[in-house]
Coordinates of C-alpha atoms in Angstrom, one line a residue:
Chain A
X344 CA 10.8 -32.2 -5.1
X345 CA 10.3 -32.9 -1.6
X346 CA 6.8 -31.4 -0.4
X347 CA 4.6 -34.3 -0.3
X348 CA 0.6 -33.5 -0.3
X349 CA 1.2 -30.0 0.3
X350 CA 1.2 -26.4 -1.1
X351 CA 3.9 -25.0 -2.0
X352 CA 4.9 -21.1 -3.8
X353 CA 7.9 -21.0 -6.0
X354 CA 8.9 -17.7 -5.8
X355 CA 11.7 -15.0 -6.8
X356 CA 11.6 -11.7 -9.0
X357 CA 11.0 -11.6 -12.8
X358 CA 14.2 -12.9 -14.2
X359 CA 15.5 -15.0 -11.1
X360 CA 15.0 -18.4 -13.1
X361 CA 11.9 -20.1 -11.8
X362 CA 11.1 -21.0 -14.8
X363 CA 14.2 -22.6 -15.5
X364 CA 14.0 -24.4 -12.1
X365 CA 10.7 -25.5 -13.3
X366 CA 12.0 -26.4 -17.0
X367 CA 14.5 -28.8 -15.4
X368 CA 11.5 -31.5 -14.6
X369 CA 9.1 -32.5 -17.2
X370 CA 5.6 -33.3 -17.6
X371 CA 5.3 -37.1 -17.0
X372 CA 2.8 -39.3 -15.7
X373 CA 3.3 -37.9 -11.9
X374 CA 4.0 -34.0 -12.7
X375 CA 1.5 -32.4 -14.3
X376 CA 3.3 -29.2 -15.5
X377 CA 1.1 -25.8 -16.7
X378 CA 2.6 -23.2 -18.6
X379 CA 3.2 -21.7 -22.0
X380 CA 5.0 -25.2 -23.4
X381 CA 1.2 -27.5 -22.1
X382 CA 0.1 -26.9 -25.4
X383 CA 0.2 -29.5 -28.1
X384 CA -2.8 -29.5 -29.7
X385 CA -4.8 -26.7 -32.2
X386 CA -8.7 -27.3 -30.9
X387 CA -10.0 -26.6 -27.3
X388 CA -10.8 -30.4 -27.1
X389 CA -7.5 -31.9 -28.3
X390 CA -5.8 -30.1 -26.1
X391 CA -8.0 -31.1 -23.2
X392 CA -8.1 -34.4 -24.2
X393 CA -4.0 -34.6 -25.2
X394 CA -2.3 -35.8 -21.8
X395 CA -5.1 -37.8 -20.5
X396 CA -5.2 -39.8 -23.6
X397 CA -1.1 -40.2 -24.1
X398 CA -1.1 -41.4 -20.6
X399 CA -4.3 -43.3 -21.0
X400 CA -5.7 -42.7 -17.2
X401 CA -8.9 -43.9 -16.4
X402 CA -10.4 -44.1 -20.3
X403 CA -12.8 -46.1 -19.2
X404 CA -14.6 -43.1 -17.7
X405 CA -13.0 -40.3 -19.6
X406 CA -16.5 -38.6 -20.5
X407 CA -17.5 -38.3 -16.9
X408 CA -14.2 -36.7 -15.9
X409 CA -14.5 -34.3 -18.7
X410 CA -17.5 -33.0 -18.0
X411 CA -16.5 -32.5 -14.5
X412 CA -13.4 -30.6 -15.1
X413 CA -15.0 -28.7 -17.6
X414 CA -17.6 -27.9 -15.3
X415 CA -15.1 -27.3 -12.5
X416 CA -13.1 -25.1 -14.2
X417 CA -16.3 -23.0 -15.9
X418 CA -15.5 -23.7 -19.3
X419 CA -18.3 -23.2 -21.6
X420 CA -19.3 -26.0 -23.7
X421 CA -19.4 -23.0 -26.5
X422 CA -15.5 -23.0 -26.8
X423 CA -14.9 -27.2 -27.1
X424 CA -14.5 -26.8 -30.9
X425 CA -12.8 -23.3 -31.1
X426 CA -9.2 -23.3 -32.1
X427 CA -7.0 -22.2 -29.3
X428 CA -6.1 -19.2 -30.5
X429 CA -9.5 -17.8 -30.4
X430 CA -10.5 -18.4 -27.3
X431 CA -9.5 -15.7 -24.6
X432 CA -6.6 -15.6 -22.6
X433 CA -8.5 -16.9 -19.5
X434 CA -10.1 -19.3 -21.4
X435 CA -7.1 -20.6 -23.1
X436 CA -5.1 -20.9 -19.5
X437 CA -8.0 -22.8 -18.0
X438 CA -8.2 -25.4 -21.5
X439 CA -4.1 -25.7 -20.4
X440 CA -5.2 -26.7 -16.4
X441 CA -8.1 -28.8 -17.5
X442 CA -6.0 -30.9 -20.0
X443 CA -3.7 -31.5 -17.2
X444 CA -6.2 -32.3 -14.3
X445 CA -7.8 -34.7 -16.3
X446 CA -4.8 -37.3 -16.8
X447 CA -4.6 -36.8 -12.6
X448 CA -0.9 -36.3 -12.1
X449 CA 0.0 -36.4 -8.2
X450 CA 2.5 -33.4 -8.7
X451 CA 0.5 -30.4 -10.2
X452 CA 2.7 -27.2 -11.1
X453 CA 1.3 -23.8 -12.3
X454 CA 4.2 -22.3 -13.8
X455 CA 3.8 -18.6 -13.9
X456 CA 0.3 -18.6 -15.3
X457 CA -1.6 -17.0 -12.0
X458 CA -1.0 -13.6 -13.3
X459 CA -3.5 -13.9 -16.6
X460 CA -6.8 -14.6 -14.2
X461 CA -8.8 -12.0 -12.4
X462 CA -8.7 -12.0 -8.8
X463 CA -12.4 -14.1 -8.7
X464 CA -10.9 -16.3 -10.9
X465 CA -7.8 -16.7 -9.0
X466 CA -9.7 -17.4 -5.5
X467 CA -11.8 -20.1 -7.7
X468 CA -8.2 -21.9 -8.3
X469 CA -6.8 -21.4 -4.9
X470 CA -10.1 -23.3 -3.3
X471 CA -9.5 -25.4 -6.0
X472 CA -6.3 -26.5 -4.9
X473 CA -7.1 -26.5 -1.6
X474 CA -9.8 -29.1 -2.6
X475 CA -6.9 -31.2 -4.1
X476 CA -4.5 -31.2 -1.9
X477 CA -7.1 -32.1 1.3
X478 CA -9.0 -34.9 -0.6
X479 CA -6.6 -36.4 -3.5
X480 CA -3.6 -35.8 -1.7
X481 CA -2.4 -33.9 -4.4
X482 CA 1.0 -32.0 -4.0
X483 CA 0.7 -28.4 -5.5
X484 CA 3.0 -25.7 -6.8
X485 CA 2.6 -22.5 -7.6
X486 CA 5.6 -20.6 -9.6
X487 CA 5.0 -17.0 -8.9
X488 CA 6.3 -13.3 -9.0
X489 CA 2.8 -12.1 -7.1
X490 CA 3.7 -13.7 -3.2
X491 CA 0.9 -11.5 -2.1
X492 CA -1.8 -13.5 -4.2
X493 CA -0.6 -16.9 -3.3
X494 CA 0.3 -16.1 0.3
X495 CA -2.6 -16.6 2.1
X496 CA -3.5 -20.5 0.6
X497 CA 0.0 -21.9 0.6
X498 CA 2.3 -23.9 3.4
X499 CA 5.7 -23.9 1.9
X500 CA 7.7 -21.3 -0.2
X501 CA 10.7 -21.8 -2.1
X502 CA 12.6 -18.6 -2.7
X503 CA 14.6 -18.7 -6.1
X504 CA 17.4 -16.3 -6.7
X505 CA 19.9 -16.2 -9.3
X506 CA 18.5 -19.3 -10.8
X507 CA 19.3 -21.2 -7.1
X508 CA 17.6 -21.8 -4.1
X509 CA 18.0 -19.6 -1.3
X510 CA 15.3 -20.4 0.9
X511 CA 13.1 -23.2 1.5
X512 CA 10.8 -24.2 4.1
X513 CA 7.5 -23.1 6.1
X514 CA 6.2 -19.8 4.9
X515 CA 6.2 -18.1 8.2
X516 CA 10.0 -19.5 8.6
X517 CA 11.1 -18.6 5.4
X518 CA 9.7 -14.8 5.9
X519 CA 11.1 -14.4 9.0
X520 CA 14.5 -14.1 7.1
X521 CA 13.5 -10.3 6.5
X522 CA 17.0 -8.8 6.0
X523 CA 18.2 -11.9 3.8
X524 CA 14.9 -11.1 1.6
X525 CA 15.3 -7.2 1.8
X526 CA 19.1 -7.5 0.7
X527 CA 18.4 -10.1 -2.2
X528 CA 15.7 -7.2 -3.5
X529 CA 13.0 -10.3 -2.6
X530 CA 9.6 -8.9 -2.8
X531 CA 7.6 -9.5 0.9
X532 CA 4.5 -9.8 1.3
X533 CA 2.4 -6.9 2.0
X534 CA 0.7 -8.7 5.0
X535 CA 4.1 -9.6 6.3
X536 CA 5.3 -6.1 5.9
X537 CA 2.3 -4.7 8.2
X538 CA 2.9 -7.4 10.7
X539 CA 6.5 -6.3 11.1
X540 CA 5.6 -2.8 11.5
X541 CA 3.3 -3.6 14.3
X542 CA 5.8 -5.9 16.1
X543 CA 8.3 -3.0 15.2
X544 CA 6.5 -0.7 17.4
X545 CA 5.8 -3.4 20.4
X546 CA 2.0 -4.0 19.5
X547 CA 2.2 -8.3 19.6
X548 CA -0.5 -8.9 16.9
X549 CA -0.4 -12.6 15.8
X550 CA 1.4 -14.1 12.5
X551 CA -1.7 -14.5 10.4
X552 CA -1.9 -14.5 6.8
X553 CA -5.3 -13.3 5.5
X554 CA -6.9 -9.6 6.1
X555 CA -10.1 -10.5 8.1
X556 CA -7.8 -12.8 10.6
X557 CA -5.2 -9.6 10.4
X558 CA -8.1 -7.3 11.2
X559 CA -9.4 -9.5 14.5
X560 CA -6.0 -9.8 15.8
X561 CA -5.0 -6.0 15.7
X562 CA -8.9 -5.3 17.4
X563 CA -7.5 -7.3 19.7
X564 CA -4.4 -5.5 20.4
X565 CA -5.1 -2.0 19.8
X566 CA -8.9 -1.9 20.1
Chain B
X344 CA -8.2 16.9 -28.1
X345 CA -9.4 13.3 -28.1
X346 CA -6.7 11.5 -30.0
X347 CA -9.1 8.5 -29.9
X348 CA -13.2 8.3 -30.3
X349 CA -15.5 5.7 -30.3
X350 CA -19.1 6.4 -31.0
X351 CA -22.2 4.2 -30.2
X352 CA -19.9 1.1 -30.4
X353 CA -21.5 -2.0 -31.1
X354 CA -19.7 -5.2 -31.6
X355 CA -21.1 -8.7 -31.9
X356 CA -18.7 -11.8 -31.7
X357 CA -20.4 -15.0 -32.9
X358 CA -24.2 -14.4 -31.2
X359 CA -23.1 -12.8 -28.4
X360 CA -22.8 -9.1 -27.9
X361 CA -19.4 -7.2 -26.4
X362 CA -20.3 -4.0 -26.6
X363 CA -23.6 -2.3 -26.7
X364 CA -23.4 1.5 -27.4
X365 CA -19.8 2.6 -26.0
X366 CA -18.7 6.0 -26.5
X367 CA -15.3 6.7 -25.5
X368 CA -13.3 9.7 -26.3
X369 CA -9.6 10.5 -24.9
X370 CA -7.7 12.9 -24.7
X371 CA -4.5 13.2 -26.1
X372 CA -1.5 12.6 -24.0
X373 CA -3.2 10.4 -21.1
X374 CA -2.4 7.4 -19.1
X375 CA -5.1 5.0 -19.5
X376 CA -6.2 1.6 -17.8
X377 CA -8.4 -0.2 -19.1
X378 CA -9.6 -2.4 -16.4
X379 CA -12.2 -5.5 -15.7
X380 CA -12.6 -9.1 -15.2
X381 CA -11.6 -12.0 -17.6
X382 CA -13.6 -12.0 -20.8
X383 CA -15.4 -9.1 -20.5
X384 CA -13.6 -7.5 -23.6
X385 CA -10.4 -5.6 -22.9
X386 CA -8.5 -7.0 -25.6
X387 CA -11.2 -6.8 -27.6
X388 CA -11.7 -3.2 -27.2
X389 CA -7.9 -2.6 -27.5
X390 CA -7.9 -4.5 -31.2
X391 CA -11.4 -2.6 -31.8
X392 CA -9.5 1.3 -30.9
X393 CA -6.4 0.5 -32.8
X394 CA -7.9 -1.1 -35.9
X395 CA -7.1 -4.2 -35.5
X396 CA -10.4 -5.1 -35.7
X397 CA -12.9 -3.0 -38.0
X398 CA -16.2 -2.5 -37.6
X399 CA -19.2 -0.4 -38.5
X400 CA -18.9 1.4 -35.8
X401 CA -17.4 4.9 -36.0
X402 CA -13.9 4.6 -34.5
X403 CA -11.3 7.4 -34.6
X404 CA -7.5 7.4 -34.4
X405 CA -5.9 11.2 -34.4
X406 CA -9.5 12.3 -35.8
X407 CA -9.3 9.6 -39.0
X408 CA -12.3 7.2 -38.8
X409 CA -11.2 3.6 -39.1
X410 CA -11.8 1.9 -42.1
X411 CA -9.9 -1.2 -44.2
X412 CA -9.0 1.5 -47.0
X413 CA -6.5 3.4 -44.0
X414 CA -5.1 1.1 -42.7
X415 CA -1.6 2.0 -43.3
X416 CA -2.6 5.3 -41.9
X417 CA -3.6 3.7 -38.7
X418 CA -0.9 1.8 -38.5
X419 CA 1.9 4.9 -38.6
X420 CA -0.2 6.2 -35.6
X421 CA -0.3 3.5 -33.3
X422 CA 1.5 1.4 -31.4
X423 CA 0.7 -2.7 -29.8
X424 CA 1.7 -4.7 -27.1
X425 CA 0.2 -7.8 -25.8
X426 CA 1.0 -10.3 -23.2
X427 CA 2.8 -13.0 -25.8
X428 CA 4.7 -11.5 -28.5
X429 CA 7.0 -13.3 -30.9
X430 CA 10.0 -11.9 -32.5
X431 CA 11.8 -13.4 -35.3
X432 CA 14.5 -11.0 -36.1
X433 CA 17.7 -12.3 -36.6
X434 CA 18.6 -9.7 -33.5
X435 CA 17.6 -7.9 -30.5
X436 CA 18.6 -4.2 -32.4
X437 CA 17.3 -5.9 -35.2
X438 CA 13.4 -6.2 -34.0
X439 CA 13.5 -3.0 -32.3
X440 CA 14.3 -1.4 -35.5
X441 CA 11.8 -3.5 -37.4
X442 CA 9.3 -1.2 -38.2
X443 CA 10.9 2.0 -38.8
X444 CA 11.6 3.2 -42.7
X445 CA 15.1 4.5 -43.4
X446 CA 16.7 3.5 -40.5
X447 CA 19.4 6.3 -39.4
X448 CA 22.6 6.6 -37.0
X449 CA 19.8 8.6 -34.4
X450 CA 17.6 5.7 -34.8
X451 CA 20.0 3.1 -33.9
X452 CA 21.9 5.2 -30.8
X453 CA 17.8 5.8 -29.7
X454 CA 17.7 2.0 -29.6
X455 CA 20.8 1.4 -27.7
X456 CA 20.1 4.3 -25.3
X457 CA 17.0 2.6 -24.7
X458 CA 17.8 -1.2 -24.0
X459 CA 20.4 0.6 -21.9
X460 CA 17.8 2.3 -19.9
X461 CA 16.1 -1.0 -19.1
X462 CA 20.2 -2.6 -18.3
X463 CA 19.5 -4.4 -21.5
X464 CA 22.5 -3.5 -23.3
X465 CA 24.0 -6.5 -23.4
X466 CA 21.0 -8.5 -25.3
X467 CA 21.2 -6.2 -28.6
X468 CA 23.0 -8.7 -30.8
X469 CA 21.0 -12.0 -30.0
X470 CA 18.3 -13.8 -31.1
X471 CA 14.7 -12.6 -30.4
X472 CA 14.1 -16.4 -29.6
X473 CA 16.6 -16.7 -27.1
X474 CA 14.9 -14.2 -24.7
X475 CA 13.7 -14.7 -21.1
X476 CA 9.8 -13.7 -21.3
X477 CA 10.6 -10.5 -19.6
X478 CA 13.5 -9.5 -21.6
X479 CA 11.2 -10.4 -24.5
X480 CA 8.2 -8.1 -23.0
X481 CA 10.7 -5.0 -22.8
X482 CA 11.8 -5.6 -26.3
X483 CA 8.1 -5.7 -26.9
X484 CA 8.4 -2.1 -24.9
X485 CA 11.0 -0.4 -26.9
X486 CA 10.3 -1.3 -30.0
X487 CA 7.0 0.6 -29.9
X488 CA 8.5 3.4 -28.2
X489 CA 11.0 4.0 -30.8
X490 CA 8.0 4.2 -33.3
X491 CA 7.0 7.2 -31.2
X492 CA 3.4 6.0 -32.0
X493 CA 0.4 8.6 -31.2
X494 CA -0.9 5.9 -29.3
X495 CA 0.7 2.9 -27.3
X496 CA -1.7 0.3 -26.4
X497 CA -0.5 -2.1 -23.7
X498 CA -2.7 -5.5 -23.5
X499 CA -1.9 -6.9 -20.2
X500 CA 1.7 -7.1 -21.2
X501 CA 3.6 -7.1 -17.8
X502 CA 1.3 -9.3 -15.4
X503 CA 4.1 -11.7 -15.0
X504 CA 6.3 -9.0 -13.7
X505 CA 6.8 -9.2 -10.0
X506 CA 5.0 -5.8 -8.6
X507 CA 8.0 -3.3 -8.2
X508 CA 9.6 -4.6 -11.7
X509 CA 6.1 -3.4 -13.2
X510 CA 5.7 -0.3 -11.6
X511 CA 9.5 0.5 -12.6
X512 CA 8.4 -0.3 -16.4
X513 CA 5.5 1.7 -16.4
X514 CA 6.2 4.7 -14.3
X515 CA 9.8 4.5 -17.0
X516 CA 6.6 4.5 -20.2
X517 CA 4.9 7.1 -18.7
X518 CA 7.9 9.3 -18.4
X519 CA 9.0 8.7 -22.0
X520 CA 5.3 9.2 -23.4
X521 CA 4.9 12.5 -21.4
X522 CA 8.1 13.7 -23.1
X523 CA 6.6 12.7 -26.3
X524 CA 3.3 13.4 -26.5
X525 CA 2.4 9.4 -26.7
X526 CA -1.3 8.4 -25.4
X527 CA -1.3 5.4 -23.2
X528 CA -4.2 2.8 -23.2
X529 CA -3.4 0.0 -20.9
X530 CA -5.4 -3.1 -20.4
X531 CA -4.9 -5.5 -16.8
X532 CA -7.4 -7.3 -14.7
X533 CA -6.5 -6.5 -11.3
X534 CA -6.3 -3.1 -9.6
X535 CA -3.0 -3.3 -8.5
X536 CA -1.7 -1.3 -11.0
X537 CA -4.4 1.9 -11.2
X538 CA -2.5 3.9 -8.9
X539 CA -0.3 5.4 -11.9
X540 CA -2.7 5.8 -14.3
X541 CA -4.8 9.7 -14.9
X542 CA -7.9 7.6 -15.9
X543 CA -9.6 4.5 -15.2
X544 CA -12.3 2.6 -17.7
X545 CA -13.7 -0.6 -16.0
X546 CA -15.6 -2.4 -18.1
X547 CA -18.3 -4.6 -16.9
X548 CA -21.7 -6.1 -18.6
X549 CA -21.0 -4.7 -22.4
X550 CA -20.6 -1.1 -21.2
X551 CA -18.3 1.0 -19.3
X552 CA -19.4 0.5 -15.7
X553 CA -17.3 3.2 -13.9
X554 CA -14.8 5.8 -15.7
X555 CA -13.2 8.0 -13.3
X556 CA -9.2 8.6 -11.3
X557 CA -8.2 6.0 -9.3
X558 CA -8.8 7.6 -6.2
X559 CA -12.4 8.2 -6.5
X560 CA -12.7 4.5 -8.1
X561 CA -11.3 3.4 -5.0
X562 CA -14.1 5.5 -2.9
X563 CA -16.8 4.3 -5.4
X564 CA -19.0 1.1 -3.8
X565 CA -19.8 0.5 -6.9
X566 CA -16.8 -0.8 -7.9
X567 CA -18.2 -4.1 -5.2
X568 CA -20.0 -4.9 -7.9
X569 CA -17.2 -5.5 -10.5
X570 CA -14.9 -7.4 -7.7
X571 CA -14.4 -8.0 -3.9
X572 CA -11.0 -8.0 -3.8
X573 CA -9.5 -4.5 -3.5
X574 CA -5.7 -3.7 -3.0
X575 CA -4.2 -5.0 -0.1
X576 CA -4.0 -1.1 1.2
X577 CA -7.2 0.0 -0.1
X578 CA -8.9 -3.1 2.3
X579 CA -7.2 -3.0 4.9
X580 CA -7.9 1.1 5.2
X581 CA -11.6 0.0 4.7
X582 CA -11.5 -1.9 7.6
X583 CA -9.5 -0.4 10.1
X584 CA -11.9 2.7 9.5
X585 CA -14.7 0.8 10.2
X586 CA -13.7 -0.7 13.3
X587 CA -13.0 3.2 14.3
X588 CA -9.1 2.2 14.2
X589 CA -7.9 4.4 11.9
X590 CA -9.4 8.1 10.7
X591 CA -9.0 7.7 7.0
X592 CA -7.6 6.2 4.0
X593 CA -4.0 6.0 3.2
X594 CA -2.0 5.1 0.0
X595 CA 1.3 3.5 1.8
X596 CA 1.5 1.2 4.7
X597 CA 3.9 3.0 6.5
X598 CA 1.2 5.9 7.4
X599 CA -1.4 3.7 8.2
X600 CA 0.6 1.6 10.6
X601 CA 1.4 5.2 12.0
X602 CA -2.3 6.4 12.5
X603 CA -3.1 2.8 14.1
X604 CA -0.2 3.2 16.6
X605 CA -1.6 6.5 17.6

């Protein structure tokens, strides 16, 4: 996986095989892997302490890091000796990330998991990354159906169809392979779509990604 | 008539309170979401309306109060889906058919016209186990529908869906419970998917919050105070209006591009 220290959507419609794509590397001690297989362990704090401890990173100051990814990721304190199962689904998602952020992989891969959060929750992750990738040089991946969620925070997409690649690269690049999208049924983002209608109609608004820069740039056109 | 009632709710889960004094009542034949932010007790109130969970409370299913003497009862009447179901049927046809008594030739064709509506004919004959998580969600879908439940509760069952594959689902369940006189409660939390639904119950702080159509949800400010982020559409509109860009509010991108251009 080629996208050093930066991040990166995996995307394609329910059923294209990103998962499978995903299934075909393994959680090790560089890729940190989240989805419905992270779990090993019956109580909150096994599972958070599972990976860190098989791969026995930085022991020496394990309490410090828990408490700061259990801080980070606003898990209450209340749930550490719950069993998994009856903890929310938010909750249990967040035990799953924080059991893998604590062993500090370099590679860190939310597999289809995005979808169970609320969008104040997801915005918390997304900065979260962010945070990752600009000060540990971490290289993130998120493995998506919602493109409109994750477009805005990532630099890279990789489109999955049929279980194979078949488009990689920058996300303004890849997108601009609008009738190779449209004809592979290859959900575009909404933001994309309105920025096509625009140029469509010979109003030159800029390729942004997020509403507010959207909003300034069409003021600035139209207004 | 209300096919489901809940009076004065009150429900307690180790020292901290969920609900405090919910009364909901719907009517029969509705399309329900069920709709607020992580942990503030969708699932909870799902478990609590299909008896899943008892409590003290008075809770009504087709105008039987709830109680761990009816269960059966309750049972015949409603239907449940969540977000991680696990099969363990020998076969597909076999799971489907799981819960229905005296299984018959129209029972079985139902089934296989049904897969067949989602282009899932050619699953039928394996294993349960063997199932992508979306084939395993629709399973999930079917096998309620052929119980032809009063109620069909849907717990955040298609958010890994990618957004057209999910509106295709439930605009398909909607059709099918129309037909048949099924109620449909249906728990997410986003608003992408309220534009379907008759009726929407946001839940926020122990109580219901806000409890009106989607349309006038979207018009409510109040809704700020659940979440900030709105529907790509619905903020954008919001915007463009108050820059004077656009006159009003539209549902599709294609019309609001159009009154921009103007």
């Amino acid at each position: 996986m080629k996208h050093d220290n930066k991040i990166v959507a995996v995307v394609g419609n329910s059923g294209a095989g990103k998962s499978t794509f995903i299934k075909n590397q393994k959680i090790s001690k560089k890729v940190g892997i989240i989805n419905d297989e992270t779990i090993k362990e019956n109580r909150v704090r096994d599972q958070l302490l599972y990976y860190v401890k098989k791969y026995k990173y930085r022991l020496d100051i394990l309490d410090d890091r828990f408490n700061e990814i259990i801080k980070m990721l606003s898990i209450s304190e209340k749930i550490l000796d719950k069993d998994v199962f009856e903890i929310s689904e938010s909750e249990y998602y967040k035990v799953l990330i924080g059991s893998i952020l604590l062993y500090n992989p370099e590679v860190i891969v939310f597999d289809d998991i995005l979808c169970f959060f609320d969008e104040e929750n997801k915005q918390k992750l997304f900065k979260l990354s962010s945070k990752l990738k600009k000060f540990f040089n971490k290289t993130i991946y998120f493995v998506t159906s919602d493109i409109d969620s994750v477009y805005e925070y990532v630099d890279d997409i990789i489109v999955i169809d049929n279980a194979k690649v078949l488009l990689e690269g920058d996300k303004k690049e890849v997108y601009k392979e609008y009738s190779l999208l449209k004809k592979n049924r290859i959900r575009i983002p909404n933001i994309v779509e309105f920025i096509k209608l625009m140029r469509d109609n010979n109003v030159n608004i800029d390729d942004v990604d997020s509403i507010n820069e959207l909003i300034k740039t069409i003021y600035r056109e139209i207004g | 008539m209300s096919i489901l009632e809940a009076y004065n709710l009150n429900f307690s889960y180790d020292n901290n309170t969920i609900f405090n004094d919910v009364t909901i009542k719907i009517k029969e034949g509705s399309f329900v979401n069920i709709y607020g932010r992580n942990g503030v007790g969708k699932t909870t109130l799902l478990k609590i309306l299909s008896g899943s969970i008892i409590t003290d409370s008075n809770v009504k299913v087709d105008k039987i109060k709830i109680n761990k003497f009816n269960m059966d009862v309750i049972n015949s009447k409603t239907a449940f889906i969540s977000s991680n179901n696990k099969f363990f049927s020998k076969t597909v046809l076999d799971e489907i058919l799981l819960e229905k008594n005296d299984i018959t030739d129209v029972d079985v064709s139902t089934a296989r016209k049904l897969l067949d509506d989602f282009n899932l004919s050619s699953i039928e004959d394996i294993s349960p186990l063997d199932l992508s998580y979306a084939e395993n969600q629709i399973v999930g879908v079917i096998k309620c529908m052929i119980k032809k439940p009063k109620v069909l509760f849907i717990d955040n069952a298609f958010s890994r869906f990618d957004y057209d594959k999910k509106t295709e689902i439930l605009e398909f369940i909607k059709k099918y419970a129309l037909k048949n006189n099924i109620t449909v409660i249906y728990a997410s939390n986003n608003l992408d998917d309220i534009y379907l639904f008759d009726r929407v119950i946001v839940l926020k702080n122990k109580e219901i919050y806000l409890d009106t159509d989607p349309k006038s949800l979207l018009n409510d400010d109040k809704l700020l105070d659940v979440t900030k982020k709105l529907p790509f559409i619905e903020e954008l509109s919001r915007k463009l209006i108050m820059y004077n860009l656009v006159s009003k509010k539209y549902d599709n991108l294609l019309e609001l591009a159009e009154d921009l251009l103007k």
